[in-house]
PDB file of C-alpha atoms in Angstrom:
ATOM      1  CA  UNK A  98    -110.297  -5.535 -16.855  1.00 61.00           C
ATOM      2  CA  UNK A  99    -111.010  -4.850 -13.183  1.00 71.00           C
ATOM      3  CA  UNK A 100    -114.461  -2.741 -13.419  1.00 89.00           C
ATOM      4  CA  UNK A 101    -114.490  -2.466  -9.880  1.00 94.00           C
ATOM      5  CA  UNK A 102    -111.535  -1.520  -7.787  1.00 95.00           C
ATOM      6  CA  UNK A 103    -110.926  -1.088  -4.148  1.00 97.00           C
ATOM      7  CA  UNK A 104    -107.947   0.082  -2.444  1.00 96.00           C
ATOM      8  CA  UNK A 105    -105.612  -0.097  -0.023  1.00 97.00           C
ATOM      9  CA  UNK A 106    -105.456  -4.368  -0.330  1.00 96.00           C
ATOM     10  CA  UNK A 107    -105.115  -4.725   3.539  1.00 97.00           C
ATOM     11  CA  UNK A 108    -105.530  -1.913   5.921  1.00 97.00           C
ATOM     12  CA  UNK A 109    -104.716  -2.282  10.076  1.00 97.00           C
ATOM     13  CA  UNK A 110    -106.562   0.112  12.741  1.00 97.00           C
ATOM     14  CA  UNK A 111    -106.628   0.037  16.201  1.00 97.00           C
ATOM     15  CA  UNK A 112    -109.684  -0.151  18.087  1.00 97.00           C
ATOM     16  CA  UNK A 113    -111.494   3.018  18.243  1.00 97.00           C
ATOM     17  CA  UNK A 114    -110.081   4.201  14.984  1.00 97.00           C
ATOM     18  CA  UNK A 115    -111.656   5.288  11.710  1.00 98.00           C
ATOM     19  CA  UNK A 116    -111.149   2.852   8.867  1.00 98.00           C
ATOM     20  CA  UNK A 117    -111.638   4.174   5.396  1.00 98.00           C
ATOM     21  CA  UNK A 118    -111.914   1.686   2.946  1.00 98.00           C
ATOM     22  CA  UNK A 119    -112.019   2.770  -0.912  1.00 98.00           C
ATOM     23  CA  UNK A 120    -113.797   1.942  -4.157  1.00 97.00           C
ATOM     24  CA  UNK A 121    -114.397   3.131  -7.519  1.00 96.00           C
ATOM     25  CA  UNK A 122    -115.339   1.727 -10.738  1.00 95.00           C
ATOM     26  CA  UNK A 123    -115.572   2.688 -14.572  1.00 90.00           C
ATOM     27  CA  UNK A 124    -118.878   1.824 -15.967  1.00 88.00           C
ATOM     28  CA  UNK A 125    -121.611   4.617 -14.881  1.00 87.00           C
ATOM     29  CA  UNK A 126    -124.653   2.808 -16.038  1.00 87.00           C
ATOM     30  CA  UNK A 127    -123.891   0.827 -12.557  1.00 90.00           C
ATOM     31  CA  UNK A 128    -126.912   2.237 -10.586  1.00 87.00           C
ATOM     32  CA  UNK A 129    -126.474   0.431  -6.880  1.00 91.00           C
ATOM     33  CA  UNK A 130    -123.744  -0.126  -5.004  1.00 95.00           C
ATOM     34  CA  UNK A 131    -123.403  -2.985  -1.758  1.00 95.00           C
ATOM     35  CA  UNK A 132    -120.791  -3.678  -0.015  1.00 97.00           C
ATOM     36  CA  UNK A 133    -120.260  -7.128   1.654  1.00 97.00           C
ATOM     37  CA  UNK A 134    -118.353  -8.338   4.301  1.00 97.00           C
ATOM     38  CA  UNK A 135    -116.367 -11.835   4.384  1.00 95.00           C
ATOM     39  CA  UNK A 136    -115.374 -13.152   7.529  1.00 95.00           C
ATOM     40  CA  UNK A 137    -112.436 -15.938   7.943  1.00 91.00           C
ATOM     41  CA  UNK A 138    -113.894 -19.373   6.912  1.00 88.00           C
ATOM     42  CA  UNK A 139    -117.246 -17.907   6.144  1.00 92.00           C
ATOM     43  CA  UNK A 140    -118.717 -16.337   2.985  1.00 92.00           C
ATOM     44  CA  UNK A 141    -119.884 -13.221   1.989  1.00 94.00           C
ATOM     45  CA  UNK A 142    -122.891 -11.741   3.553  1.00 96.00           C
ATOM     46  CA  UNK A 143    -124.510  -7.757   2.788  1.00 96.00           C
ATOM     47  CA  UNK A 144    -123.253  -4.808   5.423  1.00 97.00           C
ATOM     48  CA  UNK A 145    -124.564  -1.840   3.791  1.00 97.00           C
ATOM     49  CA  UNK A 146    -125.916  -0.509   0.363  1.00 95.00           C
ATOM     50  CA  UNK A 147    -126.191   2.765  -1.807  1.00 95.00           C
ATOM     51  CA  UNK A 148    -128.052   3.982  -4.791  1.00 91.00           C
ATOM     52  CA  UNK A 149    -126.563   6.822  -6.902  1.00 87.00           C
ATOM     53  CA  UNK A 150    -129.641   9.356  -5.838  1.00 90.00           C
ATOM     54  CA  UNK A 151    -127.539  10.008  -2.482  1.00 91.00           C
ATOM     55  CA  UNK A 152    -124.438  11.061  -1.652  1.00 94.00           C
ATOM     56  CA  UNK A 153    -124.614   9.184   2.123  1.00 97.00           C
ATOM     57  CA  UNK A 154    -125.800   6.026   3.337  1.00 97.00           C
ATOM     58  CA  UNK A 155    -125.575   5.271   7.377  1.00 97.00           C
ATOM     59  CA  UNK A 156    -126.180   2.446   9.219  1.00 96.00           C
ATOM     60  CA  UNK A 157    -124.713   2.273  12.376  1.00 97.00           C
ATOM     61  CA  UNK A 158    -120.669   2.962  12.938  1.00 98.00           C
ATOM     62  CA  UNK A 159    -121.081   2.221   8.944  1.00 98.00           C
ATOM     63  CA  UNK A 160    -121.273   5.018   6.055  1.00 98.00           C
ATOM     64  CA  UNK A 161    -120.982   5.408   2.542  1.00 98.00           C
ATOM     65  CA  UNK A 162    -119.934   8.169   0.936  1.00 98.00           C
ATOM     66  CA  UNK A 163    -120.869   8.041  -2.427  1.00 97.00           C
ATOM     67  CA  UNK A 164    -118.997  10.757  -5.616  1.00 95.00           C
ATOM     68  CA  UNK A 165    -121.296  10.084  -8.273  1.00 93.00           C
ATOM     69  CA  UNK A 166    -119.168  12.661 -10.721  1.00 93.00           C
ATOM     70  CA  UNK A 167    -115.527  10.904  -9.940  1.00 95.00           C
ATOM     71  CA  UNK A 168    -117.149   7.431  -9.698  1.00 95.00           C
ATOM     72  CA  UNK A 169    -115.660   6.831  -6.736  1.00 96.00           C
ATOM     73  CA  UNK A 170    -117.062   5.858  -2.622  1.00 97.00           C
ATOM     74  CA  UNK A 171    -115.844   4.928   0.447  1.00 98.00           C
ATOM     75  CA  UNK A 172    -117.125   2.752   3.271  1.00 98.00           C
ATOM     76  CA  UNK A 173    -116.340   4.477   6.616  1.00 98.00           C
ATOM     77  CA  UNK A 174    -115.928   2.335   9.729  1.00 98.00           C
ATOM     78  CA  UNK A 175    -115.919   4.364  13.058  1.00 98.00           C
ATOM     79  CA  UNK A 176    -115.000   3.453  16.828  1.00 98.00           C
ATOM     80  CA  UNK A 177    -113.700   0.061  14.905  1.00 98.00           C
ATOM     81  CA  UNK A 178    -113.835  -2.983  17.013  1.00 97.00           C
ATOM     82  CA  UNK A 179    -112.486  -6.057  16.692  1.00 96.00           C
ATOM     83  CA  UNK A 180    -115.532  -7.992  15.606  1.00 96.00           C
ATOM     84  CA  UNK A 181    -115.402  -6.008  12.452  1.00 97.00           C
ATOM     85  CA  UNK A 182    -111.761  -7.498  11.348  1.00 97.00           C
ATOM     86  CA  UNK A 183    -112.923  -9.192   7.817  1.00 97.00           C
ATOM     87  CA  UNK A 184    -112.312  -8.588   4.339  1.00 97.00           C
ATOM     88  CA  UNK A 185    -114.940  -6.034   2.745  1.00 98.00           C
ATOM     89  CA  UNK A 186    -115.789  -5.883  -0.689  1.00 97.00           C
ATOM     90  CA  UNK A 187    -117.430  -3.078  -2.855  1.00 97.00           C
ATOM     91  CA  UNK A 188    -119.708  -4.563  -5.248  1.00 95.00           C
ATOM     92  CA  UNK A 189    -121.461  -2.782  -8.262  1.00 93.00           C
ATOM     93  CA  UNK A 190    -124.914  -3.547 -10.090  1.00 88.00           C
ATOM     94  CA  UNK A 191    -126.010  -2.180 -13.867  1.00 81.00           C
ATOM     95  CA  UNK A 192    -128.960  -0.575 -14.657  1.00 73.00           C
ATOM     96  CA  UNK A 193    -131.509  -3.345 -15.087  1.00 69.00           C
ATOM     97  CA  UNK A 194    -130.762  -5.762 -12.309  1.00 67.00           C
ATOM     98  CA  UNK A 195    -127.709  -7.894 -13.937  1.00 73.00           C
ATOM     99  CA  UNK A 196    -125.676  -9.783 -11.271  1.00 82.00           C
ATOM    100  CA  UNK A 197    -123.125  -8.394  -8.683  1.00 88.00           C
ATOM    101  CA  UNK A 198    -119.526  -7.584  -9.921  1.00 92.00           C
ATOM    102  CA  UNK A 199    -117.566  -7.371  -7.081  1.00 94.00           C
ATOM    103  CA  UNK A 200    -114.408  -5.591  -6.110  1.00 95.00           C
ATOM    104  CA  UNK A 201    -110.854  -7.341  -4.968  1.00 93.00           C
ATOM    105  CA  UNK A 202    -111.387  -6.536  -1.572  1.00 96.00           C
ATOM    106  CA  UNK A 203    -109.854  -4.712   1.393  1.00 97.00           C
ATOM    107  CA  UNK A 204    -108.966  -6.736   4.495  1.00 97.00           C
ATOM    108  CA  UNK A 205    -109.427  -5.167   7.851  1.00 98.00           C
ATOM    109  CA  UNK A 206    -107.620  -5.734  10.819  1.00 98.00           C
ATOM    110  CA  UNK A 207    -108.417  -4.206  14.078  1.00 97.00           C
ATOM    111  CA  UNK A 208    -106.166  -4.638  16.990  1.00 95.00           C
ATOM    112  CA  UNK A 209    -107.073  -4.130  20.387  1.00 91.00           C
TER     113      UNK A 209
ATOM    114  CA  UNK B 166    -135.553 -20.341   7.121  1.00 60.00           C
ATOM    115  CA  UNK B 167    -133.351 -22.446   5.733  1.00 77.00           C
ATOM    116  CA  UNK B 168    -130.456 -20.704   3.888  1.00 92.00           C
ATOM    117  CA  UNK B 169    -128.591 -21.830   0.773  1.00 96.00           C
ATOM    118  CA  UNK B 170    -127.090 -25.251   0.540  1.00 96.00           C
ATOM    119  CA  UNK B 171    -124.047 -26.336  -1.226  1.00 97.00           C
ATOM    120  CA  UNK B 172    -122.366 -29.831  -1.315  1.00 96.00           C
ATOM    121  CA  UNK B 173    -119.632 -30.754  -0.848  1.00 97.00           C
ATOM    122  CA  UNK B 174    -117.413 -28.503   1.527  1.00 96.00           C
ATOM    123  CA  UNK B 175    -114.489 -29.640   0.506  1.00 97.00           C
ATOM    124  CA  UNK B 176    -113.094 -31.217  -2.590  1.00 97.00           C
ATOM    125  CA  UNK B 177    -109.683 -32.759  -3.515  1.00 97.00           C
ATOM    126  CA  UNK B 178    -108.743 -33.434  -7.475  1.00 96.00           C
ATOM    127  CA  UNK B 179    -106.075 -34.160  -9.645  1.00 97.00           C
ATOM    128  CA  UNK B 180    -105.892 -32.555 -12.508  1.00 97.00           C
ATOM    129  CA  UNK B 181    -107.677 -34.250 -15.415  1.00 96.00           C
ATOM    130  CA  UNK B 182    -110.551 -35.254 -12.724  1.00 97.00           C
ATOM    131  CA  UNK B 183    -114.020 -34.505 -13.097  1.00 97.00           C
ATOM    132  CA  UNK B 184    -116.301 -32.585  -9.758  1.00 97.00           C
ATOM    133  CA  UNK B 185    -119.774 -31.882  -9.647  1.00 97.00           C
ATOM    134  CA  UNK B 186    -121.079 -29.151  -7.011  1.00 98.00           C
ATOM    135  CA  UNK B 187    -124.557 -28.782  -6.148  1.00 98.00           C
ATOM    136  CA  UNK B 188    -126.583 -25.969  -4.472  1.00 98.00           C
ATOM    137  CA  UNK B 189    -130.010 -25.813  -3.005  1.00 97.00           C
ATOM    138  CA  UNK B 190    -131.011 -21.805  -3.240  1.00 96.00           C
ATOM    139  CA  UNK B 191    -133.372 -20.381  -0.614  1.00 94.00           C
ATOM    140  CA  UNK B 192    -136.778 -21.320  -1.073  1.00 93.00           C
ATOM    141  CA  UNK B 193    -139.007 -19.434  -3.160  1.00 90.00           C
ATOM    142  CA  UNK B 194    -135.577 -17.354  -4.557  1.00 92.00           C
ATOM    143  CA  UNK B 195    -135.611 -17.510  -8.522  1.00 92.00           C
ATOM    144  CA  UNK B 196    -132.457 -16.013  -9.053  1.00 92.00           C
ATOM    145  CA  UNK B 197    -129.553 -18.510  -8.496  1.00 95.00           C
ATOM    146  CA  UNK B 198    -125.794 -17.697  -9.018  1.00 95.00           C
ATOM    147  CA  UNK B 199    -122.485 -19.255  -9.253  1.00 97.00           C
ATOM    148  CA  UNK B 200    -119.206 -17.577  -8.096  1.00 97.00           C
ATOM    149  CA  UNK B 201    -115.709 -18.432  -8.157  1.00 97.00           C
ATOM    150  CA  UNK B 202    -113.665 -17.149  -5.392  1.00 95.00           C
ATOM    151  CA  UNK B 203    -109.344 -17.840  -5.724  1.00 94.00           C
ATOM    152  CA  UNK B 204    -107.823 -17.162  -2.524  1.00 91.00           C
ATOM    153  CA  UNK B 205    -107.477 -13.491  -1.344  1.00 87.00           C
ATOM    154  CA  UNK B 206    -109.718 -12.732  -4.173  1.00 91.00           C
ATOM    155  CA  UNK B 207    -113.248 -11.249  -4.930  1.00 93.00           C
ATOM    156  CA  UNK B 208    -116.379 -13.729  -6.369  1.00 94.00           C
ATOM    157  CA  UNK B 209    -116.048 -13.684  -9.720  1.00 94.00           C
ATOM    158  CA  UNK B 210    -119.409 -14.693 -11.540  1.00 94.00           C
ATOM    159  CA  UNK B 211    -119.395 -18.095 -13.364  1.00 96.00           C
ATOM    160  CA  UNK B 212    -123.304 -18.191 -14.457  1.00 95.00           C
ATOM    161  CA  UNK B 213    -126.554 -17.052 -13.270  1.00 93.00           C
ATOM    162  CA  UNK B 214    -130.389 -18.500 -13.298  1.00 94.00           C
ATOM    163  CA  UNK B 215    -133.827 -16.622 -13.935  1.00 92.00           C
ATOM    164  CA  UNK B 216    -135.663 -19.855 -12.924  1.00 94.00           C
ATOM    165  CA  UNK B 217    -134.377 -22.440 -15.494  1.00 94.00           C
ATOM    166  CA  UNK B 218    -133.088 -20.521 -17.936  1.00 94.00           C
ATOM    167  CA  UNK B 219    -129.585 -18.942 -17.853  1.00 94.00           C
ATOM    168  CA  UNK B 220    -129.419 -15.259 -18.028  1.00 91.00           C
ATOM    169  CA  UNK B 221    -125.241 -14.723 -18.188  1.00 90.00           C
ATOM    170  CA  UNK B 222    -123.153 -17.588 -18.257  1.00 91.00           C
ATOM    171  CA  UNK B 223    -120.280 -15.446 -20.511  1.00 88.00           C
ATOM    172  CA  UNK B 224    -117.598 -15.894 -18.036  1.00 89.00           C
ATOM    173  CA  UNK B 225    -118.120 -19.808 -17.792  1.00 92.00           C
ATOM    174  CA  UNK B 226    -115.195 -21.908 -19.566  1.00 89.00           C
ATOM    175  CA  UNK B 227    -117.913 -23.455 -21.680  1.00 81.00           C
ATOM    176  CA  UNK B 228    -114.802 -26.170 -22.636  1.00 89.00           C
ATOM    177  CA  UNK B 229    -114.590 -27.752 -19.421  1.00 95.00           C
ATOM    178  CA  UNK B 230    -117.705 -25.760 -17.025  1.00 96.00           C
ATOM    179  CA  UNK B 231    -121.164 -26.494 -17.172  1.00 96.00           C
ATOM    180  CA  UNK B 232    -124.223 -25.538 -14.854  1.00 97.00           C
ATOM    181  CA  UNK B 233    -127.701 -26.664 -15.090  1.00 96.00           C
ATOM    182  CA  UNK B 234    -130.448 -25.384 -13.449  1.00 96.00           C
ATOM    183  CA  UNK B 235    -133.376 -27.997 -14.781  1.00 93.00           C
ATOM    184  CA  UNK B 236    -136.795 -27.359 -12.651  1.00 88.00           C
ATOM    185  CA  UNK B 237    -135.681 -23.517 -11.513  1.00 86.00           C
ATOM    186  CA  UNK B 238    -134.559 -25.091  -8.085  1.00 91.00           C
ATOM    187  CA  UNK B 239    -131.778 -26.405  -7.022  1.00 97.00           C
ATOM    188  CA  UNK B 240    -128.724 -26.226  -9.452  1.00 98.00           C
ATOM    189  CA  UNK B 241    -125.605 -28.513 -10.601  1.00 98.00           C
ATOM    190  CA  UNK B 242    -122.018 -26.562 -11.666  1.00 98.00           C
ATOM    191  CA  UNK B 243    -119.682 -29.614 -13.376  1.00 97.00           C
ATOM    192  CA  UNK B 244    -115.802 -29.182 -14.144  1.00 97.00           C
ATOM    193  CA  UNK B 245    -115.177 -31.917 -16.759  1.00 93.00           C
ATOM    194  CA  UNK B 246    -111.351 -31.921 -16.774  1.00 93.00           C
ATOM    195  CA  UNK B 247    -110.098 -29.891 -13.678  1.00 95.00           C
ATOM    196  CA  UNK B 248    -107.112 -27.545 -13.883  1.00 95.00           C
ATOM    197  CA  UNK B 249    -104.575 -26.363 -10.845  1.00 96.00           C
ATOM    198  CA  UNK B 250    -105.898 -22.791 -11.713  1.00 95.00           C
ATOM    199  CA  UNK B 251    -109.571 -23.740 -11.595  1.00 96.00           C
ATOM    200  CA  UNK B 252    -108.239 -24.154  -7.184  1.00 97.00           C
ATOM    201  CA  UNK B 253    -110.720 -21.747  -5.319  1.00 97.00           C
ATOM    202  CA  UNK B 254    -114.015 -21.639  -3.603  1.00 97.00           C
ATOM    203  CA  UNK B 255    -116.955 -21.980  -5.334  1.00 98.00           C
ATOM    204  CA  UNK B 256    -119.870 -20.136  -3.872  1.00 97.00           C
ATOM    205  CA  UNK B 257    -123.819 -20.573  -4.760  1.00 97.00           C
ATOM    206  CA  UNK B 258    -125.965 -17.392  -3.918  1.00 96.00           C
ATOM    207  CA  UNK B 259    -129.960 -16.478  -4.313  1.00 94.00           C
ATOM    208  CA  UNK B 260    -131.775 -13.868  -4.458  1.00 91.00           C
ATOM    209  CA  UNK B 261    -135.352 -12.447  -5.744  1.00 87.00           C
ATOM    210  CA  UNK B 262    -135.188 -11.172  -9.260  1.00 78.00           C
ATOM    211  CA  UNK B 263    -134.560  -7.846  -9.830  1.00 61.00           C
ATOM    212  CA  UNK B 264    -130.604  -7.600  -9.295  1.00 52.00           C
ATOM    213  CA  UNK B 265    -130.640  -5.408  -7.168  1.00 62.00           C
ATOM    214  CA  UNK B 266    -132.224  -7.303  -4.281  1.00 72.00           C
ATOM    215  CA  UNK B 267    -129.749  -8.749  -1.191  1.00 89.00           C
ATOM    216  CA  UNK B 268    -127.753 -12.205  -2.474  1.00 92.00           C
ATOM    217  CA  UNK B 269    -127.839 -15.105   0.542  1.00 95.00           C
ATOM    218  CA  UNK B 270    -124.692 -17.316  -0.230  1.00 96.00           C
ATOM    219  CA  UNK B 271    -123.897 -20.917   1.154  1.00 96.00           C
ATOM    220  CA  UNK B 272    -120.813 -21.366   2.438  1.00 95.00           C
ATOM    221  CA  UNK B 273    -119.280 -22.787  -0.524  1.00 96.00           C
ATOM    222  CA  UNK B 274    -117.028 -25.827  -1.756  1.00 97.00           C
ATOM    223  CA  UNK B 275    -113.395 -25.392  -1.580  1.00 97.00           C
ATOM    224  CA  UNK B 276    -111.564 -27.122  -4.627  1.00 97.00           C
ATOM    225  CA  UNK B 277    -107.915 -27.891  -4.461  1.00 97.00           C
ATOM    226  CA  UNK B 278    -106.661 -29.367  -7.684  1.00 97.00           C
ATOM    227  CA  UNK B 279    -103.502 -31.047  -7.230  1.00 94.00           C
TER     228      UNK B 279
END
């Protein structure tokens, strides 16, 4: 059972655009909320994190939106470049500090 | 700062073999984690470290997986009898305890099991 799911799979933009990338998960005793980015050839490294005490997170051309009630967020990627073409995956942490489940990942293209 | 370690990069069974990967976790991390990652797929957790001891290590095939961890350091994963399906990357991370805190991984050995 997939406790953490992300859709669409693969999702093309062209620079400039907004990408919205979605997540949501079952289990509501997760408590925080990163989301990593995977580049070709390389491995997974953090973008941008959330706890359930907000609703937003922002960092950059990056935000979270975070629906504590429908268990669901969404990473938001504006004025998308390039450089950010890479697979991003939600991840999800329980109460307590037990290790990362992450999601299946959306890939990212961005064309010029 | 040096980051995480893994060795090898690459790896190239048949099936039946026997690999051993090996990670060297951030110094001064205590919290040391193995992933599996099948192509055009999420890390899936094998087994994680609290120092020596294992804290989850319920999604390791205990028939034919087994990871060590012995002085809290650096930390062995072992297929005994490789399967085609066990083909993906395997990825070592560390962090500070907690959970919550930011996971550093290496970049991995990629396993093809012919």
């Amino acid at each position: 059972q997939q406790q953490v799911r992300q859709s669409p799979q693969s999702l093309t933009v062209w620079e400039g655009e907004t990408a919205i990338l979605n997540c949501s998960y079952e289990d509501s005793t997760f408590d925080y909320f990163p989301w990593y980015w995977q580049f070709p050839r390389e491995s997974p490294a953090l973008l941008i994190a959330i706890r359930p005490v907000s609703n937003k997170k922002e960092d950059g051309r990056f935000t979270i939106f975070f629906n504590k009630r429908e268990k669901k967020l969404s990473l938001h990627i504006t004025d998308s470049q390039p450089g950010d073409s890479a697979t991003y995956f939600c991840a999800a942490v329980y109460q307590g500090g037990r290790a990362l489940i992450f999601g299946t990942g959306t890939t990212v293209s961005v064309s010029p | 700062e040096a980051g995480v370690t893994q060795s090898p990069r690459y790896a190239v069974l048949q099936e039946g073999q026997a690999v051993s990967f090996w990670c060297d976790p951030i110094s001064g991390h205590d919290t040391l984690y193995w992933y599996q990652q099948p192509r055009d797929q999420g890390p899936q957790l094998l087994v994680y470290f609290r120092d020596e001891a294992v804290i989850d290590n319920s999604q390791l095939p205990s028939d034919r997986f087994s990871a060590v961890r012995p002085k809290g350091t650096n930390s062995t994963l072992k297929i005994q009898s490789a399967k085609q399906g066990d083909t993906a990357t395997y990825l070592c991370a560390s962090s500070l305890s907690g959970g919550n805190e930011r996971l550093f991984f290496g970049h991995g050995t990629k396993l093809s099991v012919l």
